[in-house]
Coordinates of C-alpha atoms in Angstrom, one line a residue:
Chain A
X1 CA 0.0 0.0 0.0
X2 CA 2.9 2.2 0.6
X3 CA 4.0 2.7 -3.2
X4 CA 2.3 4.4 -6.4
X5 CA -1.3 6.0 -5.8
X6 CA -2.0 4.1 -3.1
X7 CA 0.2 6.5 -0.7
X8 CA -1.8 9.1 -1.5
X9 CA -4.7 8.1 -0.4
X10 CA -5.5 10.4 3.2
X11 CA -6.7 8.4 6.2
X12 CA -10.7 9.2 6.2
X13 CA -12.2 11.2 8.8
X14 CA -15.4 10.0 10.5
X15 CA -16.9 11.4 13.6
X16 CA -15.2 9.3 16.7
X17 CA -13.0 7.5 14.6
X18 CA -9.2 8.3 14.3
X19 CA -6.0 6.1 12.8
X20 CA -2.1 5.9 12.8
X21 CA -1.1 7.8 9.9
X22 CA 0.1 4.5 8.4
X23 CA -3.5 3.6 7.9
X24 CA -5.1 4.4 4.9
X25 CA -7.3 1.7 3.3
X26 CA -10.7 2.6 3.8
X27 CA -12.4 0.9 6.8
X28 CA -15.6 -1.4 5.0
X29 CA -18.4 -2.3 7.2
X30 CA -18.0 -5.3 9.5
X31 CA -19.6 -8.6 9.2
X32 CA -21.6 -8.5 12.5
X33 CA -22.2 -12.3 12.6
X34 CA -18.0 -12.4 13.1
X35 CA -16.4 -12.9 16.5
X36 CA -13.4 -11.5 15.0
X37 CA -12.8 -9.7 11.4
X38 CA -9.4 -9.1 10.0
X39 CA -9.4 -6.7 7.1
X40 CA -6.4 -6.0 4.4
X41 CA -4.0 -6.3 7.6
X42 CA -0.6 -5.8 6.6
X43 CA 2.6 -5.1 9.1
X44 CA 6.1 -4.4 8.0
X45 CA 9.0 -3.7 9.9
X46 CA 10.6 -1.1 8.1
X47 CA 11.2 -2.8 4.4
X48 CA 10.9 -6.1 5.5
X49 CA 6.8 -7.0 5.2
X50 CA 5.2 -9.5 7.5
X51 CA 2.2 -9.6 7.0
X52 CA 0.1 -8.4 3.4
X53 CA -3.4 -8.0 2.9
X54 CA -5.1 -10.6 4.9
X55 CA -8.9 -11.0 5.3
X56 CA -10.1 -13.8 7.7
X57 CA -13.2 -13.9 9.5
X58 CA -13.5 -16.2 12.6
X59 CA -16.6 -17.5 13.9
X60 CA -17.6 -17.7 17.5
X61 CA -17.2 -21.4 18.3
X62 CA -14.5 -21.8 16.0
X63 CA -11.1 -23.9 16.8
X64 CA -8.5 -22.5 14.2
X65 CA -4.7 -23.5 14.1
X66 CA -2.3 -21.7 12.2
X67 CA 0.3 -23.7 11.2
X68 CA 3.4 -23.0 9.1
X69 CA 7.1 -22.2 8.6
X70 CA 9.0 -20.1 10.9
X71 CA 9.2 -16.3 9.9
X72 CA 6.0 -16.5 8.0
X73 CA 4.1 -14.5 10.1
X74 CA 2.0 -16.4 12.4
X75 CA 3.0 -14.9 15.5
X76 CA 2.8 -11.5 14.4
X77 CA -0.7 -12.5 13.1
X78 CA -1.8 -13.6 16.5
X79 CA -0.3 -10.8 18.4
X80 CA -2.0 -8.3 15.6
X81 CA -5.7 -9.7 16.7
X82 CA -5.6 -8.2 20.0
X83 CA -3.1 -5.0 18.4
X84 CA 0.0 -5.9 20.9
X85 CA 1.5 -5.2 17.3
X86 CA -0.1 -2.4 15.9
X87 CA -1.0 -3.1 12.6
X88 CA 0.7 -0.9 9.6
X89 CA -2.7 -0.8 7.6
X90 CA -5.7 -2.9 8.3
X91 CA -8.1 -3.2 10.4
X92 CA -8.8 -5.2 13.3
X93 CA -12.7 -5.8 14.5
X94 CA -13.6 -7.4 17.7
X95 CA -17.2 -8.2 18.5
X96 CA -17.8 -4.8 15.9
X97 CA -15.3 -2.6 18.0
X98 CA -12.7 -1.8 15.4
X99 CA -9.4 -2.1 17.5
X100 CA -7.0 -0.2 15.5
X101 CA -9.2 3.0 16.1
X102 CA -7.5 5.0 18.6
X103 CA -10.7 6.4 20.2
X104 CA -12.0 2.9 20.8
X105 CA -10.7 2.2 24.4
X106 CA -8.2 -1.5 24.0
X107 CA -7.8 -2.6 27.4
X108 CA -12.0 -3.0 27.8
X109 CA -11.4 -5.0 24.7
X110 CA -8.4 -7.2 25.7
X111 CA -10.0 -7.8 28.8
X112 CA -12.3 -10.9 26.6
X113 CA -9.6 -11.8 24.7
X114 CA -7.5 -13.8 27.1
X115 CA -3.2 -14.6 25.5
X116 CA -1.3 -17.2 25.6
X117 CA 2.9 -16.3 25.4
X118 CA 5.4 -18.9 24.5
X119 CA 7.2 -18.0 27.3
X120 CA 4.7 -18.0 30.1
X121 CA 5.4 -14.8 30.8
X122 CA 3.7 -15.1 34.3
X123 CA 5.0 -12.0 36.4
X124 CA 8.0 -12.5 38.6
X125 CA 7.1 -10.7 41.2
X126 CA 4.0 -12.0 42.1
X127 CA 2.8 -15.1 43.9
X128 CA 0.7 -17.5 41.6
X129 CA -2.7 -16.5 43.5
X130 CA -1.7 -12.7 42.8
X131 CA -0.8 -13.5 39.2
X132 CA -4.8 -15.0 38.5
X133 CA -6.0 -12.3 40.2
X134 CA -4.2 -9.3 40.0
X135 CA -6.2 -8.3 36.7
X136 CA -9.6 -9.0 37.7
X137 CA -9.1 -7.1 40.8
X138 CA -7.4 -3.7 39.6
X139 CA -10.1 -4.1 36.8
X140 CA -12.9 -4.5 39.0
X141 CA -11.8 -2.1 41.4
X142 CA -11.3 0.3 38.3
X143 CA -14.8 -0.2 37.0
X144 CA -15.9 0.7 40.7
X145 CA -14.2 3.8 41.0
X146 CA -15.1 4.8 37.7
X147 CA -19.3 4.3 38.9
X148 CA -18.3 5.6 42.1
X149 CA -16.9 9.2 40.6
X150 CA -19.8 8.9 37.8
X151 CA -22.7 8.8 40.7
X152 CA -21.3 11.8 42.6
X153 CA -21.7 13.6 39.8
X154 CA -25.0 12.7 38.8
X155 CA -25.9 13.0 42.7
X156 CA -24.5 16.6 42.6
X157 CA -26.2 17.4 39.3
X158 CA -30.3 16.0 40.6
X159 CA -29.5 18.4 43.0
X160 CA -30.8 21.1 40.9
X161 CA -33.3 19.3 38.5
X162 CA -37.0 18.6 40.0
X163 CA -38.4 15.5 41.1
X164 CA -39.1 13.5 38.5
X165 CA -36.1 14.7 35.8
X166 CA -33.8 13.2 38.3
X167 CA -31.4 10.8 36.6
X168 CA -30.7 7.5 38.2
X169 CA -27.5 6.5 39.3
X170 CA -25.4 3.8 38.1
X171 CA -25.5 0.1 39.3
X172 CA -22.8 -0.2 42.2
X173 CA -23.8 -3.9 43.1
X174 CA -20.1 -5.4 45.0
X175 CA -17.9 -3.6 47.3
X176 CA -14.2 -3.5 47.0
X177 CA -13.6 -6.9 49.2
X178 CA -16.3 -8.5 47.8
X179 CA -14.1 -8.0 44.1
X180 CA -11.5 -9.1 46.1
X181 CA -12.8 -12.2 47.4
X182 CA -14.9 -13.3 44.5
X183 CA -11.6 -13.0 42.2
X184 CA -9.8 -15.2 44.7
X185 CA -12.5 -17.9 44.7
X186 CA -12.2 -17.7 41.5
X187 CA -8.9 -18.0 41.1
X188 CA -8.5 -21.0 43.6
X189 CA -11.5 -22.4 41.6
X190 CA -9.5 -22.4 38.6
X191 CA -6.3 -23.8 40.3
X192 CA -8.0 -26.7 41.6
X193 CA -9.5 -27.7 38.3
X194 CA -5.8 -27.8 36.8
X195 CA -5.0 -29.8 40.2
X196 CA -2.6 -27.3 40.8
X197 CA -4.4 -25.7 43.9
X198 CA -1.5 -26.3 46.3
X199 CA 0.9 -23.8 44.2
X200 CA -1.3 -21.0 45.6
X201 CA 1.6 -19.2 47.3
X202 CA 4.5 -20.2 45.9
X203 CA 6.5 -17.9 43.2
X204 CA 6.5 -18.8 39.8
X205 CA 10.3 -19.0 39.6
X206 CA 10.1 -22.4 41.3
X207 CA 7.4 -23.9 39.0
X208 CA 8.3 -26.6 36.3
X209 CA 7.3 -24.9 32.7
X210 CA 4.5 -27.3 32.0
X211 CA 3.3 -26.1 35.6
X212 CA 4.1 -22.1 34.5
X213 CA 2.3 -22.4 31.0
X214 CA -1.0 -24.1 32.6
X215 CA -1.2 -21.2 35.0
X216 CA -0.4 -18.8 32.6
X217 CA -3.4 -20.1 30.6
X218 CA -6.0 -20.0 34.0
X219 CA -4.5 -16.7 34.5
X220 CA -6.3 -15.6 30.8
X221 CA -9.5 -18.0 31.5
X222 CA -9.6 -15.6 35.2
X223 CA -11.0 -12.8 32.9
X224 CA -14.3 -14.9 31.4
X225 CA -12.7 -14.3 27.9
X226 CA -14.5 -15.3 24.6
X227 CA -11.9 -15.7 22.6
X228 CA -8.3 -17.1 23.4
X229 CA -5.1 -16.5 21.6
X230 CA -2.4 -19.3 22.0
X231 CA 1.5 -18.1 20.5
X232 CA 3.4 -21.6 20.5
X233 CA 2.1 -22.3 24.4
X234 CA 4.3 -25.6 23.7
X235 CA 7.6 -24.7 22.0
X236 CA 9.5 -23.7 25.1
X237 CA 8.5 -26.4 26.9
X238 CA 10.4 -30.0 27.6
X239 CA 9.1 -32.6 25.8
X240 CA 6.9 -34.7 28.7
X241 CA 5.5 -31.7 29.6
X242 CA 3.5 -31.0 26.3
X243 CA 1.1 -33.1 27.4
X244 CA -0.2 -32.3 30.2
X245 CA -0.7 -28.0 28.6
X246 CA -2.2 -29.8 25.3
X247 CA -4.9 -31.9 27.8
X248 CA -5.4 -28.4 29.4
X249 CA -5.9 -26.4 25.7
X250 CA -8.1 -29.6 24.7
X251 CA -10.3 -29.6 27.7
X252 CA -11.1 -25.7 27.0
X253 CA -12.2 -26.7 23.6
X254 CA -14.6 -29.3 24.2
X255 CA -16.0 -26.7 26.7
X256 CA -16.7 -24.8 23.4
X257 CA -14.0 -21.9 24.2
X258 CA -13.3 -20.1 20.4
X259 CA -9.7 -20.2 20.3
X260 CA -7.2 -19.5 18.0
X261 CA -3.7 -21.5 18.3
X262 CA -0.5 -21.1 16.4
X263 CA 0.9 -24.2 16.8
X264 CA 4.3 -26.8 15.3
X265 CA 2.1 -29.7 16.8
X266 CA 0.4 -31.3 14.0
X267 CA -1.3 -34.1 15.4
X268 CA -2.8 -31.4 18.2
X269 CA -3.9 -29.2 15.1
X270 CA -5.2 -32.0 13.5
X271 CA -7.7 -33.5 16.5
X272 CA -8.5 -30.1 18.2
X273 CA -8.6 -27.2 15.4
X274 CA -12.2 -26.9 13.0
X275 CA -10.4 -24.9 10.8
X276 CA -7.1 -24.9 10.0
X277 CA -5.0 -21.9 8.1
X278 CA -1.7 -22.2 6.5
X279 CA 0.1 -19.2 6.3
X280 CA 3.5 -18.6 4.5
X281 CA 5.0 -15.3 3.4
X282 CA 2.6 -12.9 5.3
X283 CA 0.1 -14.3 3.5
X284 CA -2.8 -17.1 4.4
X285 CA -1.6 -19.9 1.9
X286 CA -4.3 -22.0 2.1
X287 CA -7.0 -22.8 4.4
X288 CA -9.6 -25.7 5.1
X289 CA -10.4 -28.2 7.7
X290 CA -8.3 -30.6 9.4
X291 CA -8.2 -33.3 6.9
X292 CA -8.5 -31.2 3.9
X293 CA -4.8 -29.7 4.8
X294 CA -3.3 -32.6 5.8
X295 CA -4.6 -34.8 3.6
X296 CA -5.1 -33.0 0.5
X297 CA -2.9 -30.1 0.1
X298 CA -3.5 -28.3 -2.9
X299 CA -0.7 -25.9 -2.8
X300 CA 3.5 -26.7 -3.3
X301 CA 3.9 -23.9 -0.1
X302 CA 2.1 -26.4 1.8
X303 CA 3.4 -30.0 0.7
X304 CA 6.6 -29.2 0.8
X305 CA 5.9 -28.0 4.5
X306 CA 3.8 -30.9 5.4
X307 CA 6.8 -33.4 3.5
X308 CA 9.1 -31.9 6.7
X309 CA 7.1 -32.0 9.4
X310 CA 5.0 -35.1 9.3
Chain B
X1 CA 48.6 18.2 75.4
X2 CA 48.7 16.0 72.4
X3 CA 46.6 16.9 69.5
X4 CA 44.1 14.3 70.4
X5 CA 43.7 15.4 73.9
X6 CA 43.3 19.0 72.4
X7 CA 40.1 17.7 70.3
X8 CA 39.0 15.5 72.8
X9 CA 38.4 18.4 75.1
X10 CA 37.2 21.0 72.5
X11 CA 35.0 18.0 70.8
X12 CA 33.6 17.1 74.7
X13 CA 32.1 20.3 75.5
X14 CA 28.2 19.9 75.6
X15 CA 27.5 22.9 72.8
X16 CA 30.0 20.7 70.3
X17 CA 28.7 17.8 71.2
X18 CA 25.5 19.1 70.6
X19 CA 26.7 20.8 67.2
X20 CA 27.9 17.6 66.2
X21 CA 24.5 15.7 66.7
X22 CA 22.8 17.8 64.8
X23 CA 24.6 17.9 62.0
X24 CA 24.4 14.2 62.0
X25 CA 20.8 14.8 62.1
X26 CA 21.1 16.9 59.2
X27 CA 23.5 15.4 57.2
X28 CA 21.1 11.8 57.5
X29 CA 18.0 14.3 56.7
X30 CA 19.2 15.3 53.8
X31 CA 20.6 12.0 52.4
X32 CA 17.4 9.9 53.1
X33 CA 14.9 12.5 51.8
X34 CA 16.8 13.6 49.3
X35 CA 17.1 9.8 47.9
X36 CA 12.9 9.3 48.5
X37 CA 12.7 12.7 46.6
X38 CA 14.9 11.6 44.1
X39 CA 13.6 7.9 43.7
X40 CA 9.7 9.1 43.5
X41 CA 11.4 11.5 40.7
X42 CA 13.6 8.8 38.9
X43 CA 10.4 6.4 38.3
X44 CA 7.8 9.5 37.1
X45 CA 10.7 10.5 34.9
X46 CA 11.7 7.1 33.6
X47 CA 8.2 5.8 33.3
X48 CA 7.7 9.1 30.8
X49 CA 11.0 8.6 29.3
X50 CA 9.6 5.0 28.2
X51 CA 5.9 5.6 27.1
X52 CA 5.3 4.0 23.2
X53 CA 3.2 6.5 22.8
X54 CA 3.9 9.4 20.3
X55 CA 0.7 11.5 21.1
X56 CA 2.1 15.4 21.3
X57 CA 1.5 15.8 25.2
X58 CA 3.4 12.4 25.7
X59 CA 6.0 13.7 23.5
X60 CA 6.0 17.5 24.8
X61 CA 6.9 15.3 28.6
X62 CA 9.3 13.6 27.7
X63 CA 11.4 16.8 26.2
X64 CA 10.6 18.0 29.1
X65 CA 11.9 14.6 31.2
X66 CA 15.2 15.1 28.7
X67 CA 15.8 18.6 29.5
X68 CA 15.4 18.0 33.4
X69 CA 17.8 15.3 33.3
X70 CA 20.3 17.2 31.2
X71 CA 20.0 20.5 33.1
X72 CA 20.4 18.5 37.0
X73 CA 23.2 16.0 35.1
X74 CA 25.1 18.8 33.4
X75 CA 25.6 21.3 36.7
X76 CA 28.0 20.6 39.1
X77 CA 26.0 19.8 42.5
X78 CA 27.3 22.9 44.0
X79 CA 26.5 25.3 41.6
X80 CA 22.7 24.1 41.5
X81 CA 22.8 24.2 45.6
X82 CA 24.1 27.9 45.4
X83 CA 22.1 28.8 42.3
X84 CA 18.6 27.4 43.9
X85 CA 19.4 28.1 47.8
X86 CA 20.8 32.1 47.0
X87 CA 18.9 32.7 43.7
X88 CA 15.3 30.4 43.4
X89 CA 14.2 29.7 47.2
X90 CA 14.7 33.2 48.0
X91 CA 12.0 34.7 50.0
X92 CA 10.3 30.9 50.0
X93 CA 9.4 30.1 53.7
X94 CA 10.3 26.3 54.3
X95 CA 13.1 25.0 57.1
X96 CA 16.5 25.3 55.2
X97 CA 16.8 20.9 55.7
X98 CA 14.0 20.6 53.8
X99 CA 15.0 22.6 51.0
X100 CA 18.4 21.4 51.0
X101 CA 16.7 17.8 50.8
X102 CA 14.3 19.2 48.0
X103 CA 17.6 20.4 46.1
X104 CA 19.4 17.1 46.4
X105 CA 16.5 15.6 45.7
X106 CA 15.6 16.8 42.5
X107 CA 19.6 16.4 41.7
X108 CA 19.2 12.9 42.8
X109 CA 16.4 12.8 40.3
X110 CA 18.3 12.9 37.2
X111 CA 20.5 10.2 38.2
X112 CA 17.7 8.0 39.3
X113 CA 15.8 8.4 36.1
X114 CA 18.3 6.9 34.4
X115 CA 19.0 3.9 36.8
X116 CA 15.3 3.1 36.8
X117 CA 15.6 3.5 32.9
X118 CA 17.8 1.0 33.0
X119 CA 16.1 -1.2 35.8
X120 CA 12.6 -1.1 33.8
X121 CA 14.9 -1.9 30.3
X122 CA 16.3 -5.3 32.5
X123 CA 12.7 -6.1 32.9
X124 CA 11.4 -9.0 30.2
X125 CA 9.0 -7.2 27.8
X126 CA 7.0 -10.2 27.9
X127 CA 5.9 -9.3 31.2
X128 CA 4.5 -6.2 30.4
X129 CA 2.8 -7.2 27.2
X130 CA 1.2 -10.3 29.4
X131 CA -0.1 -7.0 31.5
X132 CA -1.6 -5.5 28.3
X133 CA -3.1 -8.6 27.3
X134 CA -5.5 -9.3 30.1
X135 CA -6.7 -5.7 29.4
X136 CA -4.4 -4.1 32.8
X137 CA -3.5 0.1 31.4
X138 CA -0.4 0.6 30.7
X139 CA -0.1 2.5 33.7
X140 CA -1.4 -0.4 36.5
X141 CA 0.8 -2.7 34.2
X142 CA 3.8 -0.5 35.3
X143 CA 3.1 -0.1 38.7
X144 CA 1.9 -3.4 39.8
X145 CA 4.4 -5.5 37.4
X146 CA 7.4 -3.7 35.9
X147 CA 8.1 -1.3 38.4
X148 CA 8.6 -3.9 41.4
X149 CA 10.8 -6.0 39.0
X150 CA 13.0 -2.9 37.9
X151 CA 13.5 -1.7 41.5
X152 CA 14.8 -5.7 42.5
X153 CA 17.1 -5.1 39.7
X154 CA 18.3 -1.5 40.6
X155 CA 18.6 -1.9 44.0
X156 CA 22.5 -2.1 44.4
X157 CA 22.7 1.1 42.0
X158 CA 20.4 2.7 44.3
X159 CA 22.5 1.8 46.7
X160 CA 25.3 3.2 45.1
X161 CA 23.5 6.4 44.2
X162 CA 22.7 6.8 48.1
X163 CA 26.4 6.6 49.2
X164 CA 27.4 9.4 46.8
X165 CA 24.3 11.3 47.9
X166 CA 25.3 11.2 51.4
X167 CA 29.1 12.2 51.0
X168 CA 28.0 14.8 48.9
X169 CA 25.7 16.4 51.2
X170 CA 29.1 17.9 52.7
X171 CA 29.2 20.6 50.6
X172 CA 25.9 21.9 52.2
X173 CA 28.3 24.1 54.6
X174 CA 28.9 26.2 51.3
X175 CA 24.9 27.9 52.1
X176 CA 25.3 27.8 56.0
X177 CA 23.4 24.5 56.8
X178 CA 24.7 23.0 60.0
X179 CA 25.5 19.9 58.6
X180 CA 28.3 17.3 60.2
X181 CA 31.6 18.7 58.3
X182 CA 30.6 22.1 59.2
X183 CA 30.7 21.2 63.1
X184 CA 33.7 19.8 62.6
X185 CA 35.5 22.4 60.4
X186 CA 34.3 24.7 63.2
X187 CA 36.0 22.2 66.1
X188 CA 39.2 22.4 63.7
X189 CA 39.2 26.4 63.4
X190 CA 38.6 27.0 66.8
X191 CA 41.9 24.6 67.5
X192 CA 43.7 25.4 64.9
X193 CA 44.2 21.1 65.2
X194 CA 43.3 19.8 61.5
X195 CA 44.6 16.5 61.5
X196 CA 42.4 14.5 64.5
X197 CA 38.8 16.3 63.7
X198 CA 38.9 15.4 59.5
X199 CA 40.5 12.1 60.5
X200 CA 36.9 12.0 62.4
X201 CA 34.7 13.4 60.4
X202 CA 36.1 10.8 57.3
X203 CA 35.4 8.0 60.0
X204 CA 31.8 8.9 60.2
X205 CA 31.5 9.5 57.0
X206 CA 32.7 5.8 56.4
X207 CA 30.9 4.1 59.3
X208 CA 27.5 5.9 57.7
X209 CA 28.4 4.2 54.3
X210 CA 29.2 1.0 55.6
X211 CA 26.2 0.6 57.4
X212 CA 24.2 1.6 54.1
X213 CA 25.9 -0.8 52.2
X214 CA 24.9 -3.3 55.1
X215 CA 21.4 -2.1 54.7
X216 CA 21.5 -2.6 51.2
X217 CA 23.2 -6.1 51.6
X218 CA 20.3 -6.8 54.0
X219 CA 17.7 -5.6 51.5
X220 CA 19.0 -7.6 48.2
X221 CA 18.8 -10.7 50.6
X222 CA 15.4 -10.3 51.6
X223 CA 14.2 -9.6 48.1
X224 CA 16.0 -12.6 46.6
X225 CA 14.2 -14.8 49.4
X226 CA 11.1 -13.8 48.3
X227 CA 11.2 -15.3 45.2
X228 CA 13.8 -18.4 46.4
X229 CA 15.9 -18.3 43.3

């Protein structure tokens, strides 16, 4: 998009909307029926481009592995769906909430899209309790404030309207421990169901990886997400430890979690994933269910892969 | 009388002792305040200094945040202390420790900005992006997650930066302050005995870094307990 006439195409201006100035296709109506909608998303680093011109839709319910060789993109992909890579043109819709406008507020939006890193990435300095629920309690807590601050204002304002113009005030329905103890419930809840409930107060520094990763995973479920993004969750783990964070990302799907997985384990992609998209040189090579792919690949791109992995 | 015995009795008189306890006082004043000043400083500043953002107000702060740190890095100590005590605060109606610590502490500011720089650079990215991703502001990301991280890492700069803080909070004699080398300069005028009261006032000055350095010791300890690495 960066060369010939295309450059000089202006970013549009519509009411509430604004862009990075590298943005300039035209934003086109969302499918509303789409969990998420990726349109004409392309990122380069400098000269070098990742990703070009991709348009997927995914579907609530949906179980999609990305699969394909290394430096092709797929991370970047992922980490462009919930904009921790801001996206060089494109667009990103979530639920109909375009994420790559700067007016639209991201960190309500992350909050349902719960991310899996392929280094755990659990925090340091917190103890595994704390690391589940540190982000529905500052969140919650936020949210409170936020009503709290709203309601003195309306309070202050029915001060001068009559009786029956007053406005009502906001729902203010749990009190600061009650966040607090709800999330920790929660959190135990969700500990106990990976059996790891005992862990509760121990740093993460003295976890196994296959222990770390399965936490790190809860730690996104603690949010109620709708949709959950998995980078490699097994590539920096040792080998008999695979298992027990696939069993984990399996159980999820069965539970009907829409979840999208860039993965190097075949056979996982292969019994877990609905859909399953190929991508090689920034661009989705080919798509189609399970067997479809690895059964009858159409393209070169992707035989040749499949001839090296399988 | 030998030189000793001649400081001994001059330093032994209650209004020298007294002299010399408060300059103590002073001297620890300063140092400790000063470095709270200066940490509280070093974070707001570094946490500007590393904001992605390129919004004009974002970028407007941190010009600002580069000028402050140049401006406090690029004077000699002194020459802000005389400049700000005999030039800025005049007329201003605070205690002179506190705005000797408020001068020291903004000082101590430009240097801290950088060592937190550097602390919140030694933190792992992923951890802050994890922070992003379950919908945390950058902001409560930084606070609850990166800065605790990048304050275990720069703790034995901070350390560092307090011992230099201290010994230079002798030059605070040059705007009057009773501070601890100015009792003693005063014990070594009124003698006319120099060797015995610097000799002194250097072993103070050491015995004060050694036990921060202790404190310090005692404080990367704890810290690595709590995460039995």
């Amino acid at each position: 998009m960066k060369n010939g006439n295309a450059a000089k195409i202006k970013p549009q201006k519509i009411k509430g909307q604004k862009f990075i100035k590298t943005q300039v296709t035209p934003v086109e109506p969302c499918d509303p029926n789409a969990m998420i909608e990726v349109q004409h998303l392309t990122k380069s680093y400098g000269d070098l481009k990742v990703l070009s011109d991709i348009n997927e839709k995914i579907f609530q319910g949906e179980k999609i592995a990305i699969i394909g060789p290394s430096g092709g993109g797929k991370s970047t992909f992922l980490r462009c769906l919930n904009v921790l890579e801001d996206p060089t043109d494109g667009y990103v819709f979530f639920e109909g909430n375009n994420l790559c406008n700067l007016k639209v507020n991201i960190n309500v939006q992350r909050r349902r899209m719960g991310m899996v890193f392929q280094q755990f990435n659990l925090f340091n300095n917190l103890t595994v309790l704390k690391n589940i629920t540190l982000a529905p309690v500052r969140i919650g807590l936020q949210d409170l404030r936020a009503a709290q601050r709203k309601n003195f204002f309306i309070r202050f304002k029915n001060l001068f309207k009559s009786t029956n113009k007053k406005m009502p005030l906001l729902p203010v329905q749990k009190t600061a421990k009650e966040i607090k103890s709800e999330a920790r419930e929660n959190a135990i809840t969700l500990l106990q169901r990976i059996g790891l409930a005992d862990k509760c107060n121990v740093y993460p520094s003295t976890l196994s990886g296959g222990q770390r990763q399965r936490i790190a995973i809860v730690r996104a479920l603690a949010m109620n997400p709708k949709v959950m993004l998995f980078d490699e969750p097994t590539s920096a783990l040792d080998p008999e430890m695979v298992g027990e964070v696939l069993q984990l990302i399996k159980q999820l799907a069965d539970d009907g979690m829409t979840m999208v997985i860039v993965t190097h384990e075949m056979g996982f992609a292969r019994e877990v994933a609905t859909r399953v998209l190929f991508m090689a040189d920034g661009k989705i090579a080919e798509q189609g269910s399970p067997q479809q792919i690895f059964q009858n690949p159409q393209s070169d791109r992707l035989k040749d892969f499949l001839s090296k992995v399988l | 009388m030998s030189s000793f015995e001649i400081f001994w009795e001059r330093f032994s008189t209650p209004g020298t002792l007294k002299s010399v306890l408060t300059g103590l006082q002073n001297t620890a004043a300063i140092a400790v305040f000063g470095l709270i000043l200066g940490f509280l400083i070093g974070c707001i500043i570094a946490t500007v200094k590393i904001i992605p953002s390129q919004n004009i107000f974002v970028t407007i702060l941190k010009r600002l945040a580069d000028a402050y740190i140049a401006v406090f890095r690029g004077t000699p100590m002194m020459v802000q202390l005389l400049l700000l005590h005999f030039a800025v605060f005049i007329g201003v109606n605070i205690p002179p420790v506190a705005e000797v610590s408020l001068i020291f502490g903004l000082n101590s500011g430009a240097y801290m900005a950088e060592i937190m720089r550097s602390g919140i650079n030694s933190v792992d990215k992923g951890q802050m992006e994890a922070a992003r991703s379950l919908g945390l502001s950058y902001f409560t990301a930084m606070i609850r997650v990166v800065l605790p991280q990048a304050v275990k890492n720069a703790v034995p700069t901070i350390g560092n930066e307090f011992i230099s803080l201290l010994k230079e909070t002798s030059i605070v004699s040059v705007i009057g302050l009773a501070d601890i080398t100015r009792a003693f300069k005063a014990i070594a005028d009124s003698t006319f005995e120099y060797f015995i009261p610097y000799i002194a006032l250097a072993l103070i000055y050491f015995v004060l870094v050694m036990i921060i350095s202790l404190i310090i010791k005692l404080i990367e300890r704890r810290l690595k307990k709590s995460e039995k690495r």
